[in-house]
Amino acid sequence: MWYVIEGYDGEEVLERRMAARAGHLARLVALRDEGRLMLAGPCPAIDAEDPGPAGFSGSLVVAEFESLDAARAWADADPYVGAGVYARVEVRPFRRVLP
């Protein structure tokens, strides 16, 4: 089943986000290579493709896991969680309709 994972950045975490980015992306690439990633990306904190020093308000991942518990475990192991980037993470089942 598909799951939405939403990570919400804490205050003033851009430097920590950038330091943990390579590990975060490596896990997403692994999901993609396994055919389990629908989409992933950050949410700019301002209305701009490149928010610069304003940073990001969080990230969104939609990926396939065998269960909600597995999706939560994957999210809990994210380098952004370990680095203190995310103030909170929400994981919910997702039903794909389009495309």
mmCIF file with all atom_site columns, C-alpha atoms in Angstrom:
data_model
loop_
_atom_site.group_PDB
_atom_site.id
_atom_site.type_symbol
_atom_site.label_atom_id
_atom_site.label_alt_id
_atom_site.label_comp_id
_atom_site.label_asym_id
_atom_site.label_entity_id
_atom_site.label_seq_id
_atom_site.pdbx_PDB_ins_code
_atom_site.Cartn_x
_atom_site.Cartn_y
_atom_site.Cartn_z
_atom_site.occupancy
_atom_site.B_iso_or_equiv
_atom_site.pdbx_formal_charge
_atom_site.auth_seq_id
_atom_site.auth_comp_id
_atom_site.auth_asym_id
_atom_site.auth_atom_id
_atom_site.pdbx_PDB_model_num
ATOM 1  C CA . MET A 1 1  ? 0.000  0.000  0.000   1.00 0.00 ? 1  MET A CA 1
ATOM 2  C CA . TRP A 1 2  ? 1.038  3.603  -0.542  1.00 0.00 ? 2  TRP A CA 1
ATOM 3  C CA . TYR A 1 3  ? 1.764  5.932  2.390   1.00 0.00 ? 3  TYR A CA 1
ATOM 4  C CA . VAL A 1 4  ? 2.230  9.683  2.718   1.00 0.00 ? 4  VAL A CA 1
ATOM 5  C CA . ILE A 1 5  ? 5.087  10.722 4.965   1.00 0.00 ? 5  ILE A CA 1
ATOM 6  C CA . GLU A 1 6  ? 5.114  14.401 5.882   1.00 0.00 ? 6  GLU A CA 1
ATOM 7  C CA . GLY A 1 7  ? 8.023  15.819 7.824   1.00 0.00 ? 7  GLY A CA 1
ATOM 8  C CA . TYR A 1 8  ? 7.612  19.295 9.295   1.00 0.00 ? 8  TYR A CA 1
ATOM 9  C CA . ASP A 1 9  ? 10.804 21.282 9.815   1.00 0.00 ? 9  ASP A CA 1
ATOM 10 C CA . GLY A 1 10 ? 11.572 22.887 13.139  1.00 0.00 ? 10 GLY A CA 1
ATOM 11 C CA . GLU A 1 11 ? 12.821 26.441 13.513  1.00 0.00 ? 11 GLU A CA 1
ATOM 12 C CA . GLU A 1 12 ? 16.190 27.455 12.047  1.00 0.00 ? 12 GLU A CA 1
ATOM 13 C CA . VAL A 1 13 ? 17.188 23.971 10.865  1.00 0.00 ? 13 VAL A CA 1
ATOM 14 C CA . LEU A 1 14 ? 18.441 24.754 7.348   1.00 0.00 ? 14 LEU A CA 1
ATOM 15 C CA . GLU A 1 15 ? 22.079 24.062 8.256   1.00 0.00 ? 15 GLU A CA 1
ATOM 16 C CA . ARG A 1 16 ? 21.168 20.709 9.853   1.00 0.00 ? 16 ARG A CA 1
ATOM 17 C CA . ARG A 1 17 ? 18.969 19.871 6.849   1.00 0.00 ? 17 ARG A CA 1
ATOM 18 C CA . MET A 1 18 ? 21.825 20.496 4.427   1.00 0.00 ? 18 MET A CA 1
ATOM 19 C CA . ALA A 1 19 ? 24.254 18.431 6.554   1.00 0.00 ? 19 ALA A CA 1
ATOM 20 C CA . ALA A 1 20 ? 21.879 15.421 6.592   1.00 0.00 ? 20 ALA A CA 1
ATOM 21 C CA . ARG A 1 21 ? 20.680 15.787 2.988   1.00 0.00 ? 21 ARG A CA 1
ATOM 22 C CA . ALA A 1 22 ? 22.967 13.201 1.356   1.00 0.00 ? 22 ALA A CA 1
ATOM 23 C CA . GLY A 1 23 ? 21.806 10.431 3.686   1.00 0.00 ? 23 GLY A CA 1
ATOM 24 C CA . HIS A 1 24 ? 18.179 11.466 3.297   1.00 0.00 ? 24 HIS A CA 1
ATOM 25 C CA . LEU A 1 25 ? 18.436 11.414 -0.502  1.00 0.00 ? 25 LEU A CA 1
ATOM 26 C CA . ALA A 1 26 ? 20.241 8.054  -0.535  1.00 0.00 ? 26 ALA A CA 1
ATOM 27 C CA . ARG A 1 27 ? 17.267 6.432  1.183   1.00 0.00 ? 27 ARG A CA 1
ATOM 28 C CA . LEU A 1 28 ? 14.878 7.968  -1.342  1.00 0.00 ? 28 LEU A CA 1
ATOM 29 C CA . VAL A 1 29 ? 17.028 6.766  -4.236  1.00 0.00 ? 29 VAL A CA 1
ATOM 30 C CA . ALA A 1 30 ? 16.906 3.251  -2.770  1.00 0.00 ? 30 ALA A CA 1
ATOM 31 C CA . LEU A 1 31 ? 13.083 3.402  -2.658  1.00 0.00 ? 31 LEU A CA 1
ATOM 32 C CA . ARG A 1 32 ? 13.045 4.662  -6.250  1.00 0.00 ? 32 ARG A CA 1
ATOM 33 C CA . ASP A 1 33 ? 15.372 1.914  -7.417  1.00 0.00 ? 33 ASP A CA 1
ATOM 34 C CA . GLU A 1 34 ? 13.089 -0.661 -5.762  1.00 0.00 ? 34 GLU A CA 1
ATOM 35 C CA . GLY A 1 35 ? 10.107 0.803  -7.648  1.00 0.00 ? 35 GLY A CA 1
ATOM 36 C CA . ARG A 1 36 ? 8.448  1.917  -4.396  1.00 0.00 ? 36 ARG A CA 1
ATOM 37 C CA . LEU A 1 37 ? 8.699  5.720  -4.662  1.00 0.00 ? 37 LEU A CA 1
ATOM 38 C CA . MET A 1 38 ? 5.856  7.708  -6.210  1.00 0.00 ? 38 MET A CA 1
ATOM 39 C CA . LEU A 1 39 ? 7.214  11.166 -5.405  1.00 0.00 ? 39 LEU A CA 1
ATOM 40 C CA . ALA A 1 40 ? 9.338  13.040 -2.919  1.00 0.00 ? 40 ALA A CA 1
ATOM 41 C CA . GLY A 1 41 ? 10.483 16.576 -2.357  1.00 0.00 ? 41 GLY A CA 1
ATOM 42 C CA . PRO A 1 42 ? 10.824 19.516 -0.011  1.00 0.00 ? 42 PRO A CA 1
ATOM 43 C CA . CYS A 1 43 ? 8.308  22.287 0.615   1.00 0.00 ? 43 CYS A CA 1
ATOM 44 C CA . PRO A 1 44 ? 9.954  25.711 0.303   1.00 0.00 ? 44 PRO A CA 1
ATOM 45 C CA . ALA A 1 45 ? 9.195  28.019 3.235   1.00 0.00 ? 45 ALA A CA 1
ATOM 46 C CA . ILE A 1 46 ? 8.425  30.826 0.774   1.00 0.00 ? 46 ILE A CA 1
ATOM 47 C CA . ASP A 1 47 ? 6.788  30.949 -2.641  1.00 0.00 ? 47 ASP A CA 1
ATOM 48 C CA . ALA A 1 48 ? 9.966  30.251 -4.601  1.00 0.00 ? 48 ALA A CA 1
ATOM 49 C CA . GLU A 1 49 ? 11.567 27.278 -6.337  1.00 0.00 ? 49 GLU A CA 1
ATOM 50 C CA . ASP A 1 50 ? 14.817 28.072 -4.485  1.00 0.00 ? 50 ASP A CA 1
ATOM 51 C CA . PRO A 1 51 ? 13.969 29.591 -1.101  1.00 0.00 ? 51 PRO A CA 1
ATOM 52 C CA . GLY A 1 52 ? 17.583 30.442 -0.289  1.00 0.00 ? 52 GLY A CA 1
ATOM 53 C CA . PRO A 1 53 ? 18.128 31.245 3.389   1.00 0.00 ? 53 PRO A CA 1
ATOM 54 C CA . ALA A 1 54 ? 14.368 31.040 4.082   1.00 0.00 ? 54 ALA A CA 1
ATOM 55 C CA . GLY A 1 55 ? 14.790 27.271 3.834   1.00 0.00 ? 55 GLY A CA 1
ATOM 56 C CA . PHE A 1 56 ? 11.994 24.747 3.869   1.00 0.00 ? 56 PHE A CA 1
ATOM 57 C CA . SER A 1 57 ? 8.888  24.091 5.909   1.00 0.00 ? 57 SER A CA 1
ATOM 58 C CA . GLY A 1 58 ? 9.171  20.333 5.515   1.00 0.00 ? 58 GLY A CA 1
ATOM 59 C CA . SER A 1 59 ? 9.130  17.448 3.068   1.00 0.00 ? 59 SER A CA 1
ATOM 60 C CA . LEU A 1 60 ? 6.669  15.090 1.438   1.00 0.00 ? 60 LEU A CA 1
ATOM 61 C CA . VAL A 1 61 ? 7.262  11.456 0.481   1.00 0.00 ? 61 VAL A CA 1
ATOM 62 C CA . VAL A 1 62 ? 4.727  9.087  -1.085  1.00 0.00 ? 62 VAL A CA 1
ATOM 63 C CA . ALA A 1 63 ? 6.056  5.550  -1.131  1.00 0.00 ? 63 ALA A CA 1
ATOM 64 C CA . GLU A 1 64 ? 4.948  1.947  -0.970  1.00 0.00 ? 64 GLU A CA 1
ATOM 65 C CA . PHE A 1 65 ? 5.424  -0.123 2.201   1.00 0.00 ? 65 PHE A CA 1
ATOM 66 C CA . GLU A 1 66 ? 4.062  -3.452 3.389   1.00 0.00 ? 66 GLU A CA 1
ATOM 67 C CA . SER A 1 67 ? 2.271  -1.829 6.345   1.00 0.00 ? 67 SER A CA 1
ATOM 68 C CA . LEU A 1 68 ? 1.697  1.392  8.254   1.00 0.00 ? 68 LEU A CA 1
ATOM 69 C CA . ASP A 1 69 ? 4.136  0.187  10.908  1.00 0.00 ? 69 ASP A CA 1
ATOM 70 C CA . ALA A 1 70 ? 6.802  -0.373 8.236   1.00 0.00 ? 70 ALA A CA 1
ATOM 71 C CA . ALA A 1 71 ? 6.218  3.111  6.810   1.00 0.00 ? 71 ALA A CA 1
ATOM 72 C CA . ARG A 1 72 ? 6.491  4.634  10.299  1.00 0.00 ? 72 ARG A CA 1
ATOM 73 C CA . ALA A 1 73 ? 9.683  2.701  11.010  1.00 0.00 ? 73 ALA A CA 1
ATOM 74 C CA . TRP A 1 74 ? 11.195 3.903  7.725   1.00 0.00 ? 74 TRP A CA 1
ATOM 75 C CA . ALA A 1 75 ? 10.208 7.497  8.531   1.00 0.00 ? 75 ALA A CA 1
ATOM 76 C CA . ASP A 1 76 ? 11.609 7.265  12.067  1.00 0.00 ? 76 ASP A CA 1
ATOM 77 C CA . ALA A 1 77 ? 14.984 6.178  10.658  1.00 0.00 ? 77 ALA A CA 1
ATOM 78 C CA . ASP A 1 78 ? 15.271 9.206  8.348   1.00 0.00 ? 78 ASP A CA 1
ATOM 79 C CA . PRO A 1 79 ? 18.517 11.165 8.764   1.00 0.00 ? 79 PRO A CA 1
ATOM 80 C CA . TYR A 1 80 ? 16.462 14.355 9.035   1.00 0.00 ? 80 TYR A CA 1
ATOM 81 C CA . VAL A 1 81 ? 14.816 12.924 12.161  1.00 0.00 ? 81 VAL A CA 1
ATOM 82 C CA . GLY A 1 82 ? 18.189 11.981 13.638  1.00 0.00 ? 82 GLY A CA 1
ATOM 83 C CA . ALA A 1 83 ? 19.608 15.417 12.860  1.00 0.00 ? 83 ALA A CA 1
ATOM 84 C CA . GLY A 1 84 ? 16.689 17.202 14.498  1.00 0.00 ? 84 GLY A CA 1
ATOM 85 C CA . VAL A 1 85 ? 15.458 18.758 11.249  1.00 0.00 ? 85 VAL A CA 1
ATOM 86 C CA . TYR A 1 86 ? 11.870 17.581 11.642  1.00 0.00 ? 86 TYR A CA 1
ATOM 87 C CA . ALA A 1 87 ? 9.851  18.862 14.596  1.00 0.00 ? 87 ALA A CA 1
ATOM 88 C CA . ARG A 1 88 ? 7.238  16.217 13.802  1.00 0.00 ? 88 ARG A CA 1
ATOM 89 C CA . VAL A 1 89 ? 6.482  13.518 11.223  1.00 0.00 ? 89 VAL A CA 1
ATOM 90 C CA . GLU A 1 90 ? 3.066  12.260 10.139  1.00 0.00 ? 90 GLU A CA 1
ATOM 91 C CA . VAL A 1 91 ? 2.513  8.998  8.277   1.00 0.00 ? 91 VAL A CA 1
ATOM 92 C CA . ARG A 1 92 ? -0.840 8.144  6.701   1.00 0.00 ? 92 ARG A CA 1
ATOM 93 C CA . PRO A 1 93 ? -2.151 5.576  4.229   1.00 0.00 ? 93 PRO A CA 1
ATOM 94 C CA . PHE A 1 94 ? -2.630 6.956  0.721   1.00 0.00 ? 94 PHE A CA 1
ATOM 95 C CA . ARG A 1 95 ? -4.933 5.740  -2.025  1.00 0.00 ? 95 ARG A CA 1
ATOM 96 C CA . ARG A 1 96 ? -3.696 6.614  -5.487  1.00 0.00 ? 96 ARG A CA 1
ATOM 97 C CA . VAL A 1 97 ? -6.419 7.639  -7.924  1.00 0.00 ? 97 VAL A CA 1
ATOM 98 C CA . LEU A 1 98 ? -4.669 9.698  -10.647 1.00 0.00 ? 98 LEU A CA 1
ATOM 99 C CA . PRO A 1 99 ? -2.651 9.403  -12.743 1.00 0.00 ? 99 PRO A CA 1
#
